[in-house]
Short mmCIF file of C-alpha atoms in Angstrom, two decimals:
data_model
loop_
_atom_site.label_atom_id
_atom_site.label_comp_id
_atom_site.label_asym_id
_atom_site.label_seq_id
_atom_site.Cartn_x
_atom_site.Cartn_y
_atom_site.Cartn_z
CA UNK G 26 60.35 7.58 -11.03
CA UNK G 27 60.97 10.48 -13.97
CA UNK G 28 61.83 14.03 -13.49
CA UNK G 29 63.03 16.44 -15.87
CA UNK G 30 65.36 19.26 -15.82
CA UNK G 31 62.99 21.71 -17.47
CA UNK G 32 59.56 21.75 -15.79
CA UNK G 33 57.02 21.86 -18.79
CA UNK G 34 54.30 24.31 -18.51
CA UNK G 35 50.96 22.53 -17.93
CA UNK G 36 47.58 23.63 -18.88
CA UNK G 37 44.90 23.30 -15.84
CA UNK G 38 41.56 23.86 -15.82
CA UNK G 39 39.64 26.05 -14.06
CA UNK G 40 35.98 25.90 -12.65
CA UNK G 41 33.43 28.80 -12.08
CA UNK G 42 34.57 30.60 -15.72
CA UNK G 43 31.92 31.74 -18.02
CA UNK G 44 31.01 28.65 -19.89
CA UNK G 45 32.46 26.18 -17.27
CA UNK G 46 35.82 25.05 -17.74
CA UNK G 47 38.46 26.92 -19.34
CA UNK G 48 42.57 26.98 -19.44
CA UNK G 49 44.40 29.97 -17.98
CA UNK G 50 46.74 32.04 -19.78
CA UNK G 51 49.79 30.36 -18.57
CA UNK G 52 50.57 27.80 -16.09
CA UNK G 53 54.10 26.82 -15.22
CA UNK G 54 55.65 24.50 -12.39
CA UNK G 55 57.92 26.63 -10.18
CA UNK G 56 61.49 26.45 -11.60
CA UNK G 57 63.38 23.37 -10.12
CA UNK G 58 60.46 21.48 -9.40
CA UNK G 59 60.95 17.64 -10.37
CA UNK G 60 58.56 14.46 -9.59
CA UNK G 61 59.71 14.47 -5.83
CA UNK G 62 57.05 16.98 -5.56
CA UNK G 63 54.25 14.22 -6.34
CA UNK G 64 54.02 10.53 -6.07
CA UNK G 65 56.46 8.33 -6.81
CA UNK G 66 56.22 5.95 -10.01
CA UNK G 67 53.66 8.09 -11.66
CA UNK G 68 54.43 8.95 -15.42
CA UNK G 69 54.19 12.54 -16.38
CA UNK G 70 50.04 13.47 -17.32
CA UNK G 71 49.03 13.21 -20.65
CA UNK G 72 47.46 16.26 -22.84
CA UNK G 73 44.78 17.99 -20.98
CA UNK G 74 42.67 18.08 -24.56
CA UNK G 75 43.48 14.07 -24.99
CA UNK G 76 42.13 13.81 -21.48
CA UNK G 77 39.06 15.55 -22.15
CA UNK G 78 38.48 13.52 -25.50
CA UNK G 79 38.72 10.49 -23.34
CA UNK G 80 36.40 11.69 -20.87
CA UNK G 81 34.09 12.45 -23.77
CA UNK G 82 33.74 8.69 -24.53
CA UNK G 83 33.29 7.40 -21.01
CA UNK G 84 32.02 4.39 -20.54
CA UNK G 85 27.95 3.98 -19.66
CA UNK G 86 27.84 1.13 -17.17
CA UNK G 87 23.67 1.54 -17.38
CA UNK G 88 22.12 3.33 -20.50
CA UNK G 89 18.90 3.38 -18.70
CA UNK G 90 20.51 5.86 -16.19
CA UNK G 91 21.37 8.09 -19.30
CA UNK G 92 17.79 7.94 -20.29
CA UNK G 93 16.67 9.31 -16.93
CA UNK G 94 18.94 11.99 -17.20
CA UNK G 95 17.91 13.11 -20.22
CA UNK G 96 14.31 12.94 -19.46
CA UNK G 97 14.59 14.58 -16.08
CA UNK G 98 16.51 17.80 -17.93
CA UNK G 99 13.07 18.33 -19.96
CA UNK G 100 11.14 20.77 -18.07
CA UNK G 101 7.95 19.40 -19.44
CA UNK G 102 8.55 16.06 -18.36
CA UNK G 103 6.16 14.13 -16.09
CA UNK G 104 6.91 12.25 -13.04
CA UNK G 105 5.35 9.04 -14.65
CA UNK G 106 7.48 9.22 -17.58
CA UNK G 107 10.73 9.29 -15.41
CA UNK G 108 9.10 6.40 -13.53
CA UNK G 109 9.02 4.11 -16.38
CA UNK G 110 12.55 4.91 -17.60
CA UNK G 111 13.86 4.26 -14.22
CA UNK G 112 11.84 0.93 -13.72
CA UNK G 113 13.81 -0.31 -16.90
CA UNK G 114 16.45 -1.03 -14.62
CA UNK G 115 15.41 -3.02 -11.69
CA UNK G 116 18.63 -2.34 -9.65
CA UNK G 117 18.23 1.24 -10.16
CA UNK G 118 14.41 1.32 -9.22
CA UNK G 119 15.27 -0.55 -6.20
CA UNK G 120 17.86 2.10 -5.02
CA UNK G 121 15.40 4.82 -5.64
CA UNK G 122 12.80 3.09 -3.69
CA UNK G 123 14.99 2.34 -0.76
CA UNK G 124 16.08 6.07 -0.87
CA UNK G 125 12.59 7.28 -0.74
CA UNK G 126 11.67 4.76 2.34
CA UNK G 127 14.80 5.49 4.08
CA UNK G 128 14.43 7.25 7.41
CA UNK G 129 15.68 10.23 5.87
CA UNK G 130 12.63 10.99 4.34
CA UNK G 131 10.39 9.99 7.42
CA UNK G 132 7.87 7.57 5.27
CA UNK G 133 10.14 4.28 5.97
CA UNK G 134 7.56 1.42 4.35
CA UNK G 135 5.28 3.76 2.66
CA UNK G 136 6.72 4.26 -0.37
CA UNK G 137 5.15 1.77 -2.44
CA UNK G 138 5.55 2.89 -6.63
CA UNK G 139 8.10 4.64 -8.44
CA UNK G 140 6.52 7.51 -8.97
CA UNK G 141 5.55 8.01 -5.53
CA UNK G 142 9.58 7.48 -4.63
CA UNK G 143 10.29 10.13 -7.62
CA UNK G 144 8.17 12.75 -5.98
CA UNK G 145 9.74 11.94 -2.34
CA UNK G 146 13.20 12.47 -3.46
CA UNK G 147 13.12 14.94 -6.39
CA UNK G 148 14.49 15.39 -9.89
CA UNK G 149 17.34 16.80 -8.18
CA UNK G 150 18.31 13.58 -6.30
CA UNK G 151 17.62 11.29 -9.07
CA UNK G 152 19.49 13.25 -11.95
CA UNK G 153 22.95 12.75 -9.11
CA UNK G 154 21.55 9.00 -8.48
CA UNK G 155 21.30 8.54 -12.71
CA UNK G 156 24.73 10.15 -13.15
CA UNK G 157 26.39 7.70 -10.66
CA UNK G 158 24.59 4.59 -11.91
CA UNK G 159 25.79 5.93 -15.53
CA UNK G 160 29.39 6.42 -14.00
CA UNK G 161 29.53 2.53 -12.83
CA UNK G 162 29.19 3.56 -8.85
CA UNK G 163 28.12 -0.27 -8.14
CA UNK G 164 28.42 -1.86 -5.15
CA UNK G 165 30.40 -3.98 -6.53
CA UNK G 166 32.88 -2.22 -8.60
CA UNK G 167 36.65 -1.50 -7.13
CA UNK G 168 35.96 2.00 -7.90
CA UNK G 169 33.44 2.17 -4.92
CA UNK G 170 34.65 1.02 -2.15
CA UNK G 171 32.18 1.37 1.07
CA UNK G 172 34.22 4.40 2.29
CA UNK G 173 32.93 6.25 -1.25
CA UNK G 174 29.16 5.61 -0.56
CA UNK G 175 29.69 6.70 3.04
CA UNK G 176 31.39 9.80 2.23
CA UNK G 177 28.64 10.72 -0.42
CA UNK G 178 25.77 10.02 1.68
CA UNK G 179 27.92 12.18 4.82
CA UNK G 180 28.30 15.23 2.63
CA UNK G 181 24.78 15.15 1.32
CA UNK G 182 23.46 15.19 4.86
CA UNK G 183 26.21 17.68 5.74
CA UNK G 184 25.62 20.00 2.72
CA UNK G 185 21.31 19.91 3.59
CA UNK G 186 22.16 20.66 6.82
CA UNK G 187 23.70 23.99 5.98
CA UNK G 188 21.73 24.83 3.08
CA UNK G 189 19.45 27.53 4.13
CA UNK G 190 23.12 29.28 5.35
CA UNK G 191 23.93 29.84 1.74
CA UNK G 192 20.49 30.18 0.12
CA UNK G 193 20.63 27.49 -1.52
CA UNK G 194 17.35 24.83 -1.52
CA UNK G 195 17.88 22.02 0.62
CA UNK G 196 17.13 19.07 -2.08
CA UNK G 197 19.89 20.46 -4.49
CA UNK G 198 22.40 20.59 -1.61
CA UNK G 199 21.79 16.95 -0.60
CA UNK G 200 21.93 15.87 -4.72
CA UNK G 201 24.90 17.63 -5.20
CA UNK G 202 26.60 16.22 -2.09
CA UNK G 203 25.90 13.13 -3.29
CA UNK G 204 27.55 13.51 -6.17
CA UNK G 205 30.70 15.67 -5.59
CA UNK G 206 33.18 13.33 -6.01
CA UNK G 207 32.14 11.15 -8.71
CA UNK G 208 34.93 12.83 -10.76
CA UNK G 209 37.32 9.93 -8.87
CA UNK G 210 35.31 7.22 -10.58
CA UNK G 211 35.87 9.28 -13.99
CA UNK G 212 39.43 9.43 -13.28
CA UNK G 213 39.72 5.77 -12.24
CA UNK G 214 38.10 4.79 -15.22
CA UNK G 215 40.65 6.67 -17.53
CA UNK G 216 43.84 5.61 -15.56
CA UNK G 217 43.33 3.38 -12.37
CA UNK G 218 46.70 2.68 -11.40
CA UNK G 219 47.82 6.58 -11.83
CA UNK G 220 44.89 7.53 -9.62
CA UNK G 221 45.29 5.00 -7.00
CA UNK G 222 48.97 5.92 -6.53
CA UNK G 223 47.82 9.72 -6.11
CA UNK G 224 45.27 8.18 -3.26
CA UNK G 225 47.53 6.07 -1.30
CA UNK G 226 49.95 8.99 -1.20
CA UNK G 227 47.57 11.76 -0.41
CA UNK G 228 44.47 10.07 0.77
CA UNK G 229 40.80 10.25 -0.69
CA UNK G 230 40.34 13.91 0.59
CA UNK G 231 43.97 14.67 1.67
CA UNK G 232 45.18 18.26 1.05
CA UNK G 233 47.68 17.72 -1.63
CA UNK G 234 44.91 15.74 -3.93
CA UNK G 235 43.18 18.20 -5.81
CA UNK G 236 46.93 19.64 -6.98
CA UNK G 237 48.30 16.26 -7.27
CA UNK G 238 45.42 15.06 -9.84
CA UNK G 239 46.13 18.49 -11.72
CA UNK G 240 50.02 17.58 -11.94
CA UNK G 241 49.56 14.17 -13.09
CA UNK G 242 45.76 14.23 -14.98
CA UNK G 243 45.97 17.91 -15.86
CA UNK G 244 42.80 18.47 -13.95
CA UNK G 245 41.25 17.42 -10.49
CA UNK G 246 38.55 15.18 -10.21
CA UNK G 247 36.08 17.97 -9.53
CA UNK G 248 36.92 19.45 -12.86
CA UNK G 249 36.67 15.99 -14.55
CA UNK G 250 33.37 15.43 -13.32
CA UNK G 251 32.02 18.84 -14.10
CA UNK G 252 33.37 18.35 -17.89
CA UNK G 253 31.25 15.14 -17.84
CA UNK G 254 28.12 16.25 -15.97
CA UNK G 255 28.35 19.10 -18.85
CA UNK G 256 28.31 16.64 -21.57
CA UNK G 257 25.41 14.95 -19.83
CA UNK G 258 23.49 18.13 -19.55
CA UNK G 259 23.49 18.80 -15.65
CA UNK G 260 21.98 22.07 -15.01
CA UNK G 261 24.96 24.77 -14.74
CA UNK G 262 24.31 25.50 -11.26
CA UNK G 263 25.36 21.77 -10.36
CA UNK G 264 28.48 21.71 -12.59
CA UNK G 265 29.99 24.59 -10.77
CA UNK G 266 29.03 23.50 -7.54
CA UNK G 267 30.69 20.18 -8.13
CA UNK G 268 33.57 21.74 -9.85
CA UNK G 269 33.86 24.45 -7.50
CA UNK G 270 33.96 22.47 -4.05
CA UNK G 271 37.27 22.66 -3.36
CA UNK G 272 37.31 26.32 -4.10
CA UNK G 273 37.12 29.18 -1.42
CA UNK G 274 36.17 31.56 -3.38
CA UNK G 275 33.52 29.79 -5.43
CA UNK G 276 29.99 30.45 -5.60
CA UNK G 277 27.53 29.93 -2.52
CA UNK G 278 26.21 26.57 -3.60
CA UNK G 279 29.60 25.18 -4.06
CA UNK G 280 30.55 26.48 -0.70
CA UNK G 281 27.36 24.53 0.47
CA UNK G 282 29.02 21.42 -0.96
CA UNK G 283 32.40 21.99 0.58
CA UNK G 284 31.11 22.89 4.02
CA UNK G 285 28.64 19.81 3.69
CA UNK G 286 31.99 17.90 2.85
CA UNK G 287 33.99 19.29 5.88
CA UNK G 288 31.23 18.20 8.48
CA UNK G 289 31.45 14.77 6.55
CA UNK G 290 35.02 14.39 7.24
CA UNK G 291 34.77 15.93 10.76
CA UNK G 292 32.23 13.53 11.82
CA UNK G 293 35.04 10.78 11.54
CA UNK G 294 38.04 12.17 12.58
CA UNK G 295 40.18 15.83 12.81
CA UNK G 296 41.24 17.08 9.59
CA UNK G 297 42.97 20.41 9.12
CA UNK G 298 41.60 21.34 5.87
CA UNK G 299 38.14 20.31 7.18
CA UNK G 300 38.80 22.63 9.91
CA UNK G 301 39.90 25.52 7.97
CA UNK G 302 36.43 25.28 5.58
CA UNK G 303 34.17 24.93 8.94
CA UNK G 304 36.25 28.40 10.34
CA UNK G 305 36.15 30.03 7.38
CA UNK G 306 32.10 29.55 7.23
CA UNK G 307 31.97 30.85 10.84
CA UNK G 308 30.69 27.16 12.34
CA UNK G 309 32.21 26.86 15.43
CA UNK G 310 31.94 25.63 19.17
CA UNK G 311 27.88 24.15 19.80
CA UNK G 312 26.82 25.39 16.23
CA UNK G 313 29.58 23.28 14.92
CA UNK G 314 29.30 20.09 17.11
CA UNK G 315 25.40 20.26 16.37
CA UNK G 316 25.71 19.87 12.96
CA UNK G 317 28.30 16.95 12.72
CA UNK G 318 26.18 14.88 15.20
CA UNK G 319 23.44 15.90 12.75
CA UNK G 320 25.38 14.83 9.64
CA UNK G 321 26.64 11.74 10.86
CA UNK G 322 23.18 10.93 12.08
CA UNK G 323 21.53 12.09 9.03
CA UNK G 324 24.25 10.10 6.90
CA UNK G 325 23.64 6.58 8.53
CA UNK G 326 20.01 7.08 7.54
CA UNK G 327 20.69 7.91 3.57
CA UNK G 328 23.52 5.04 3.89
CA UNK G 329 21.29 2.44 4.53
CA UNK G 330 19.73 2.81 1.24
CA UNK G 331 22.43 3.22 -1.04
CA UNK G 332 24.77 0.32 -2.70
CA UNK G 333 27.83 -0.06 -0.22
#
């Protein structure tokens, strides 16, 4: 475990600034802080600029998924063109077809071709699934345990359940909920040992995880995701929603994702952070119980169609 007598000022990236992530004017560790504040046996963080450069060249697991990302960014693209691009990857095609035929959309067994499937789930969900495919979120990867997909499905279901309360389209909340933690995959690609050390100490959704990631990597998983998603030409509102889902002062879209995640966590067990998010949003009593039950049920329907 390394310590230093004098804490080194660190530049952290902040979401929701004009133009995206930016370094604040000054960010300094409290006087007298040391490695005991964070996980043991973890090296000091790399330079933020160097980390961003590595994120810029992150390996692409499915090049066809990047082609899909480029297509859905084109306002004039047709569903047929997107369907053709998806069909070049059999595994990705199967995933889209399974989701469109899931109980979540109420058309089980009735979606027989990729164009209809894309119409049913919408470009927002296609974009999110393509990003996770490009990142290497697959059933066989060490970076993607069953818990990752279960949490993604639950957050998507929870966020879509509260979408109207925040004035956000349901499909957008579902898509952002699926994608919200993909930054963990990116940090795992950069340095799996260091990120695993944080997960062991703080849990994948622990209260201290975000600050620990910033201390060790210079940015959180949410901020890392925002950086990559911006490079992949995601709409800015999605970038901001993912970047800000741990920020209580973020915009309504990010808050909807945060509440969706809180409902997902509450469906598994008691958690003080989830409790605080739900209280802040005014979701209490019978309303909360109903939303949690709905989230759990809908998440099962979504998860049945995802790789896990």
